Short mmCIF file of C-alpha atoms in Angstrom, two decimals:
data_model
loop_
_atom_site.label_atom_id
_atom_site.label_comp_id
_atom_site.label_asym_id
_atom_site.label_seq_id
_atom_site.Cartn_x
_atom_site.Cartn_y
_atom_site.Cartn_z
CA MET A 1 0.00 0.00 0.00
CA ILE A 2 1.28 3.38 -0.89
CA TRP A 3 0.64 6.34 1.36
CA LYS A 4 -1.64 8.83 -0.29
CA LYS A 5 -2.43 12.42 0.41
CA SER A 6 -5.97 11.37 1.34
CA ASP A 7 -4.52 9.26 4.13
CA GLU A 8 -3.25 12.31 6.02
CA ASP A 9 -5.87 11.99 8.68
CA ASN A 10 -4.99 8.32 9.25
CA PRO A 11 -1.21 8.00 9.05
CA PRO A 12 0.08 4.60 7.94
CA SER A 13 1.69 2.23 10.44
CA GLN A 14 5.47 1.88 10.77
CA THR A 15 5.54 -1.24 8.59
CA LEU A 16 4.30 0.55 5.52
CA ILE A 17 6.26 2.73 3.12
CA GLN A 18 6.88 6.04 4.78
CA PRO A 19 6.24 9.39 3.13
CA PRO A 20 9.22 11.72 2.82
CA PRO A 21 10.02 13.42 6.10
CA GLN A 22 8.52 16.83 6.52
CA THR A 23 10.44 19.49 8.32
CA SER A 24 7.45 21.70 8.85
CA ALA A 25 3.76 21.79 8.28
CA PRO A 26 3.27 21.48 4.51
CA ARG A 27 0.42 23.91 4.25
CA SER A 28 2.43 26.77 5.75
CA GLN A 29 5.40 26.37 3.41
CA PRO A 30 5.99 29.07 0.81
CA PRO A 31 5.04 28.15 -2.72
CA SER A 32 7.78 26.95 -5.01
CA ALA A 33 9.61 29.39 -7.24
CA LYS A 34 7.63 28.24 -10.26
CA GLU A 35 4.27 29.06 -8.75
CA ARG A 36 2.73 32.34 -9.67
CA ALA A 37 -0.39 34.25 -8.99
CA LEU A 38 -2.53 35.46 -11.84
CA ILE A 39 -4.70 38.52 -11.89
CA GLY A 40 -7.05 37.92 -14.77
CA SER A 41 -8.06 40.44 -17.37
CA SER A 42 -11.45 41.10 -15.81
CA ILE A 43 -10.03 41.79 -12.35
CA LYS A 44 -9.52 45.30 -11.00
CA ILE A 45 -7.57 45.88 -7.85
CA GLU A 46 -7.06 49.13 -6.01
CA GLY A 47 -4.56 49.02 -3.19
CA SER A 48 -1.26 47.41 -2.35
CA LEU A 49 -0.16 43.97 -3.52
CA SER A 50 2.61 42.02 -1.84
CA GLY A 51 3.44 38.37 -1.41
CA GLY A 52 5.76 35.41 -1.77
CA GLU A 53 5.28 34.19 -5.31
CA ASP A 54 5.61 35.43 -8.84
CA LEU A 55 2.81 37.53 -10.22
CA PHE A 56 1.26 37.73 -13.67
CA VAL A 57 -1.13 40.61 -14.23
CA GLU A 58 -3.60 40.72 -17.10
CA GLY A 59 -6.05 42.94 -15.25
CA ARG A 60 -5.96 46.42 -13.77
CA VAL A 61 -4.08 47.42 -10.68
CA LYS A 62 -4.01 50.85 -9.13
CA GLY A 63 -1.83 51.38 -6.10
CA LYS A 64 1.39 49.51 -5.46
CA ILE A 65 2.92 46.14 -6.34
CA ASP A 66 5.65 45.07 -3.95
CA LEU A 67 7.18 41.67 -4.73
CA ASP A 68 10.83 42.49 -4.43
CA GLN A 69 11.93 38.83 -4.19
CA HIS A 70 9.79 37.64 -7.08
CA ASN A 71 9.10 38.16 -10.72
CA VAL A 72 6.35 40.41 -11.92
CA THR A 73 4.94 40.18 -15.43
CA ILE A 74 2.44 42.64 -16.82
CA GLY A 75 0.61 40.91 -19.66
CA THR A 76 -0.59 42.57 -22.84
CA THR A 77 -3.98 43.40 -21.34
CA GLY A 78 -2.51 44.51 -18.03
CA ARG A 79 -3.10 48.17 -17.09
CA ILE A 80 -1.13 49.32 -14.08
CA LYS A 81 -1.12 52.64 -12.29
CA ALA A 82 1.37 51.80 -9.62
CA ASP A 83 5.00 51.61 -8.66
CA ILE A 84 6.25 48.06 -9.09
CA GLN A 85 9.01 46.40 -7.12
CA GLY A 86 10.20 43.00 -8.24
CA GLN A 87 13.24 40.87 -8.91
CA SER A 88 12.61 40.67 -12.61
CA ILE A 89 9.91 42.82 -14.15
CA VAL A 90 8.59 42.15 -17.63
CA VAL A 91 6.10 44.55 -19.16
CA MET A 92 3.95 43.75 -22.18
CA GLY A 93 1.00 45.97 -21.26
CA GLU A 94 0.69 49.49 -19.91
CA VAL A 95 2.29 50.88 -16.78
CA GLU A 96 2.13 54.32 -15.30
CA GLY A 97 4.55 54.36 -12.41
CA ASN A 98 8.14 53.67 -11.47
CA LEU A 99 9.66 50.21 -11.87
CA TYR A 100 12.27 48.87 -9.44
CA GLY A 101 13.83 45.64 -10.63
CA SER A 102 16.56 44.21 -8.41
CA GLU A 103 17.76 41.96 -11.27
CA GLN A 104 16.31 43.24 -14.52
CA ILE A 105 13.54 45.07 -16.27
CA ILE A 106 12.37 44.08 -19.73
CA LEU A 107 10.01 46.24 -21.78
CA ARG A 108 8.52 44.19 -24.61
CA LYS A 109 7.55 45.75 -27.91
CA SER A 110 3.86 45.87 -26.98
CA SER A 111 4.54 47.80 -23.78
CA LYS A 112 3.66 51.37 -22.96
CA VAL A 113 5.43 52.75 -19.93
CA ARG A 114 5.36 56.20 -18.36
CA GLY A 115 7.71 56.30 -15.43
CA ASP A 116 11.27 55.79 -14.33
CA LEU A 117 13.18 52.52 -14.41
CA PHE A 118 15.65 51.49 -11.72
CA SER A 119 17.56 48.28 -12.33
CA PRO A 120 21.09 47.04 -13.00
CA ARG A 121 19.87 45.62 -16.31
CA VAL A 122 17.28 47.21 -18.54
CA SER A 123 16.24 45.74 -21.86
CA LEU A 124 13.93 47.63 -24.13
CA GLU A 125 12.55 46.10 -27.30
CA ASP A 126 11.92 48.21 -30.36
CA GLY A 127 8.33 49.26 -30.55
CA SER A 128 8.11 49.77 -26.83
CA ASP A 129 6.47 53.10 -26.12
CA PHE A 130 8.57 54.40 -23.26
CA LYS A 131 8.86 57.85 -21.82
CA GLY A 132 10.78 58.42 -18.65
CA SER A 133 14.24 57.92 -17.29
CA ILE A 134 16.45 54.88 -16.94
CA ASP A 135 18.78 54.98 -13.99
CA MET A 136 21.98 53.16 -14.82
CA THR A 137 24.12 54.93 -12.24
CA SER A 138 23.86 52.61 -9.25
CA LYS A 139 22.05 49.72 -7.68
CA PRO A 140 18.30 50.13 -7.66
CA ALA A 141 16.62 51.68 -4.68
CA VAL A 142 14.93 48.40 -3.82
CA GLU A 143 18.30 46.84 -3.04
CA ALA A 144 19.13 49.57 -0.60
CA LYS A 145 16.06 48.85 1.42
CA PRO A 146 16.05 46.28 4.27
CA SER A 147 15.42 42.79 2.93
CA GLN A 148 11.86 41.59 3.19
CA LYS A 149 12.79 38.06 2.21
CA ASP A 150 11.65 36.51 5.47
CA ILE A 151 8.38 38.33 5.40
CA ALA A 152 7.75 37.53 1.77
CA ALA A 153 8.62 33.86 2.25
CA VAL A 154 5.71 33.17 4.56
CA LYS A 155 3.28 35.70 3.25
CA PRO A 156 0.81 34.63 0.58
CA LEU A 157 -0.27 37.13 -2.01
CA SER A 158 -2.18 39.67 -0.01
CA TYR A 159 -4.38 42.61 -0.66
CA GLN A 160 -4.39 45.77 1.37
CA ALA A 161 -7.27 48.17 1.43
CA PRO A 162 -6.62 51.39 -0.44
CA LYS A 163 -7.22 53.57 2.57
CA GLN A 164 -3.97 52.25 4.07
CA ASP A 165 -2.10 52.72 0.89
CA LYS A 166 -0.15 55.74 -0.21
CA SER A 167 0.75 54.29 -3.53
CA GLY A 168 0.85 56.37 -6.61
CA GLU A 169 3.34 58.67 -5.02
CA LYS A 170 6.46 58.99 -7.01
CA VAL A 171 9.53 57.69 -5.23
CA MET B 1 -7.93 44.48 -58.30
CA THR B 2 -5.72 46.97 -56.53
CA LEU B 3 -2.91 46.39 -54.15
CA ASN B 4 -3.04 48.03 -50.78
CA VAL B 5 0.30 49.70 -50.40
CA PRO B 6 0.91 51.12 -46.96
CA ARG B 7 1.25 54.89 -47.03
CA GLU B 8 4.15 54.80 -44.68
CA THR B 9 6.93 52.53 -45.76
CA VAL B 10 10.16 52.27 -43.89
CA VAL B 11 13.14 53.18 -46.00
CA SER B 12 16.05 50.78 -45.80
CA PRO B 13 18.23 51.82 -42.89
CA ALA B 14 21.78 52.86 -43.63
CA VAL B 15 24.87 52.54 -41.49
CA CYS B 16 26.65 55.90 -41.38
CA LYS B 17 29.84 57.07 -39.83
CA SER B 18 29.30 59.85 -37.33
CA LEU B 19 32.25 62.06 -36.52
CA GLY B 20 29.97 64.19 -34.39
CA LEU B 21 29.03 61.24 -32.20
CA LYS B 22 32.67 60.30 -31.90
CA ALA B 23 33.58 63.83 -30.87
CA LEU B 24 30.77 63.83 -28.33
CA LEU B 25 31.80 60.50 -26.86
CA ASP B 26 35.45 61.49 -26.69
CA THR B 27 34.38 63.81 -23.88
CA VAL B 28 32.56 61.07 -21.98
CA ARG B 29 34.66 59.47 -19.26
CA GLY B 30 34.10 56.05 -17.81
CA ASP B 31 34.65 57.17 -14.22
CA GLN B 32 31.91 59.78 -14.17
CA SER B 33 28.15 59.67 -14.05
CA TYR B 34 26.12 61.48 -16.67
CA SER B 35 22.63 62.77 -16.98
CA ILE B 36 21.52 62.43 -20.58
CA LEU B 37 18.41 63.83 -22.22
CA ASP B 38 17.44 61.92 -25.34
CA LEU B 39 14.81 63.87 -27.27
CA GLY B 40 14.35 60.96 -29.66
CA PRO B 41 12.26 57.83 -29.21
CA ALA B 42 13.22 54.88 -27.03
CA LEU B 43 15.45 52.63 -29.13
CA GLU B 44 16.84 49.28 -28.07
CA GLU B 45 20.35 49.91 -29.41
CA ASN B 46 20.70 53.30 -27.78
CA VAL B 47 19.63 52.07 -24.36
CA ARG B 48 22.09 49.21 -24.70
CA PHE B 49 24.86 51.57 -25.79
CA TRP B 50 24.39 54.01 -22.93
CA SER B 51 24.16 51.18 -20.42
CA GLN B 52 27.93 50.75 -20.67
CA PHE B 53 28.29 54.14 -18.99
CA SER B 54 27.21 55.21 -15.56
CA CYS B 55 24.32 57.42 -16.51
CA ARG B 56 20.73 58.36 -16.12
CA LEU B 57 19.04 58.39 -19.47
CA HIS B 58 15.90 60.49 -19.89
CA ILE B 59 13.92 59.51 -22.98
CA GLN B 60 11.28 61.96 -24.11
CA ASP B 61 10.32 61.13 -27.72
CA PHE B 62 9.78 64.85 -28.07
CA TYR B 63 8.54 65.17 -31.64
CA ARG B 64 5.89 62.49 -31.32
CA SER B 65 4.63 64.02 -28.07
CA TYR B 66 4.53 67.40 -29.75
CA ARG B 67 2.59 66.07 -32.74
CA GLU B 68 0.10 64.24 -30.53
CA ARG B 69 -0.48 67.34 -28.47
CA LYS B 70 -0.88 69.48 -31.53
CA ALA B 71 -3.34 67.06 -33.15
CA GLU B 72 -5.49 66.38 -30.14
CA ILE B 73 -5.53 69.52 -28.05
CA GLU B 74 -4.58 72.69 -29.78
CA PRO B 75 -3.99 72.19 -33.50
CA GLU B 76 -3.01 75.79 -34.14
CA GLU B 77 -0.70 76.09 -31.20
CA GLU B 78 2.89 76.94 -31.88
CA LEU B 79 5.63 75.48 -29.79
CA GLU B 80 5.56 77.75 -26.79
CA GLU B 81 6.62 77.87 -23.19
CA ALA B 82 3.38 76.41 -21.81
CA ALA B 83 3.52 73.48 -24.18
CA LEU B 84 7.14 72.82 -23.34
CA SER B 85 6.42 72.55 -19.65
CA VAL B 86 4.11 69.65 -20.51
CA LEU B 87 6.34 68.07 -23.13
CA LEU B 88 9.51 68.41 -21.09
CA PRO B 89 8.38 68.11 -17.49
CA PHE B 90 11.67 68.67 -15.71
CA SER B 91 12.18 70.75 -12.61
CA ASP B 92 14.38 73.85 -12.60
CA GLU B 93 16.96 71.94 -10.56
CA THR B 94 17.48 69.41 -13.34
CA VAL B 95 20.89 69.49 -14.99
CA PHE B 96 21.81 67.53 -18.09
CA ASP B 97 25.36 66.78 -19.18
CA ILE B 98 24.40 65.66 -22.66
CA ILE B 99 21.36 66.51 -24.78
CA LEU B 100 20.68 64.42 -27.87
CA ALA B 101 18.53 66.52 -30.18
CA TRP B 102 19.25 64.32 -33.23
CA ASP B 103 17.51 65.88 -36.28
CA LEU B 104 14.78 67.60 -34.28
CA PHE B 105 15.91 71.06 -35.41
CA ASN B 106 14.78 70.22 -38.95
CA TYR B 107 11.18 69.97 -37.79
CA PHE B 108 10.74 73.43 -36.29
CA ASP B 109 11.12 76.95 -37.56
CA LEU B 110 13.64 79.30 -36.02
CA GLN B 111 11.09 80.97 -33.76
CA GLU B 112 9.97 77.65 -32.32
CA LEU B 113 13.55 76.52 -31.99
CA GLY B 114 14.33 79.68 -30.07
CA VAL B 115 11.71 78.73 -27.47
CA LEU B 116 12.94 75.16 -27.34
CA VAL B 117 16.61 76.08 -27.01
CA GLN B 118 15.81 78.65 -24.33
CA ARG B 119 13.98 75.98 -22.35
CA LEU B 120 16.76 73.45 -22.80
CA SER B 121 19.29 76.04 -21.68
CA CYS B 122 17.60 76.10 -18.26
CA TRP B 123 18.83 72.56 -17.70
CA CYS B 124 22.38 73.08 -18.92
CA ARG B 125 25.55 73.71 -16.98
CA PRO B 126 28.76 75.09 -18.44
CA GLY B 127 30.12 72.24 -20.51
CA THR B 128 26.80 70.56 -21.31
CA LYS B 129 26.96 69.08 -24.81
CA LEU B 130 24.13 69.22 -27.31
CA PHE B 131 24.26 66.95 -30.34
CA ALA B 132 22.20 67.92 -33.39
CA LEU B 133 22.02 66.98 -37.06
CA ILE B 134 20.81 69.68 -39.41
CA SER B 135 19.89 68.90 -42.97
CA SER B 136 20.70 71.05 -45.97
CA LEU B 137 18.63 68.91 -48.35
CA PRO B 138 15.52 70.42 -49.96
CA ASN B 139 13.27 67.70 -48.56
CA ILE B 140 13.27 65.54 -45.47
CA SER B 141 11.13 62.69 -44.20
CA VAL B 142 7.84 63.82 -42.66
CA SER B 143 8.92 62.21 -39.41
CA PRO B 144 12.33 62.48 -37.78
CA THR B 145 14.94 59.88 -38.59
CA MET B 146 15.66 57.29 -35.94
CA PHE B 147 19.34 57.18 -35.09
CA ARG B 148 20.51 53.91 -33.63
CA ILE B 149 23.96 54.00 -32.08
CA LEU B 150 26.03 51.02 -33.18
CA ASN B 151 29.32 52.04 -31.64
CA ARG B 152 31.33 55.15 -30.84
CA GLU B 153 31.41 56.37 -34.44
CA GLN B 154 28.67 54.57 -36.31
CA MET B 155 24.93 54.99 -36.34
CA ILE B 156 22.09 53.52 -38.31
CA HIS B 157 19.98 56.20 -39.94
CA GLU B 158 16.50 54.74 -40.12
CA ILE B 159 14.07 56.92 -42.03
CA PRO B 160 10.58 55.95 -40.85
CA THR B 161 8.68 56.86 -44.00
CA GLN B 162 9.17 57.66 -47.66
CA GLU B 163 6.82 60.60 -47.43
CA THR B 164 8.69 63.87 -47.46
CA ARG B 165 8.19 67.48 -46.51
CA PRO B 166 10.20 70.61 -47.27
CA CYS B 167 13.25 71.07 -45.12
CA PRO B 168 13.65 74.49 -43.46
CA ARG B 169 17.37 74.33 -44.36
CA HIS B 170 18.51 76.38 -41.41
CA GLN B 171 21.59 78.35 -42.34
CA PRO B 172 24.74 78.04 -40.23
CA ARG B 173 24.61 81.74 -39.30
CA ASP B 174 21.03 81.32 -38.05
CA ILE B 175 22.01 78.27 -36.06
CA VAL B 176 24.91 80.11 -34.44
CA ARG B 177 22.56 82.99 -33.56
CA LEU B 178 19.99 80.55 -32.23
CA MET B 179 22.56 78.81 -30.09
CA ALA B 180 23.98 82.04 -28.69
CA ARG B 181 24.46 80.52 -25.24
CA PHE B 182 26.42 77.67 -26.76
CA THR B 183 29.66 77.48 -28.66
CA VAL B 184 30.12 75.17 -31.62
CA SER B 185 32.47 72.57 -30.21
CA CYS B 186 32.76 70.85 -33.57
CA SER B 187 30.84 70.46 -36.78
CA PHE B 188 31.02 67.96 -39.64
CA LEU B 189 29.30 67.92 -43.01
CA LEU B 190 28.26 64.40 -43.95
CA ARG B 191 27.90 63.13 -47.48
CA GLN B 192 24.13 62.82 -47.07
CA GLY B 193 23.85 66.60 -46.84
CA ILE B 194 23.59 66.56 -43.07
CA GLN B 195 25.65 68.81 -40.85
CA GLU B 196 26.50 67.31 -37.49
CA TYR B 197 26.96 69.76 -34.64
CA VAL B 198 28.30 69.29 -31.15
CA PHE B 199 27.45 72.41 -29.16
CA GLU B 200 28.81 73.21 -25.74
CA PHE B 201 26.99 75.36 -23.23
CA LYS B 202 29.01 78.40 -22.20
#
């Protein structure tokens, strides 16, 4: 008999094949690096987004996106009015706000961006409609901030009410 | 049966040597940080080229913004101070070390250029370089050429459309008068009938 997930409530006896040891409660572990949250094209969010997994946005977000240890992708239908912090930021849709990429920022040809870019590596494809500045003088501001790795690691994607949010301010 | 030929057809891009660009870059040092205003559109090659320097690159795509504003808001409006504050939204404290005007001067008359240059001068310090290409040909493309930097002395001239318009053919004496707060650091006449200028703010 092989131990199955459905047997969790009735653990198998010692004589049966054991499941791999678990160092902590499985349901509280952070999602793997390949997991990502999706904000669909019909979704509108106003407020502050943060969390511990990659994010793909096809909808509308107004406020702030703070995923400085994870990748943020703005899809072709994504419409963002927010500053974005991420490890790698890829834009295919529209963004009005500053982008802080601790590793890289990529503006695809379908992108329209109004704001400033802060990242050690910036790639801009022809056809990208970009107006703003690209800071290539130093490390991005996000790297200078205290690490939020521990917080992000245990925090699922969360939503903060707009009244607590001061996003939209230029940094 | 008729063929639908697009009205705007990209002309084959040409690789051109640019002595003006070389002269400009000869003044750029690897151990300093630069603030660069690029009045042209965002181009992949140019961002990649400037990324080898420590710099902050401000991309404004000035002509397109100007055309959009003129078409949508005030069609009869000339380029004036109020419009510039929208098109070039920089604070008075801003200082640029290099301004890339490309061939923008070919798309405005001297009066409009006077307003533009006066505004740009607010963000210059002594030594600020301004790079411009001024055509002496009778006609130019209806939209500014896209200049893609290949290396320190070569650029691709990419003319976005075959449609042409008359060129104002600004005379050197008018340009010198226009740029009264600048000196001509160097100037080169290219075979294509384009004069490259590197101006330096006094």
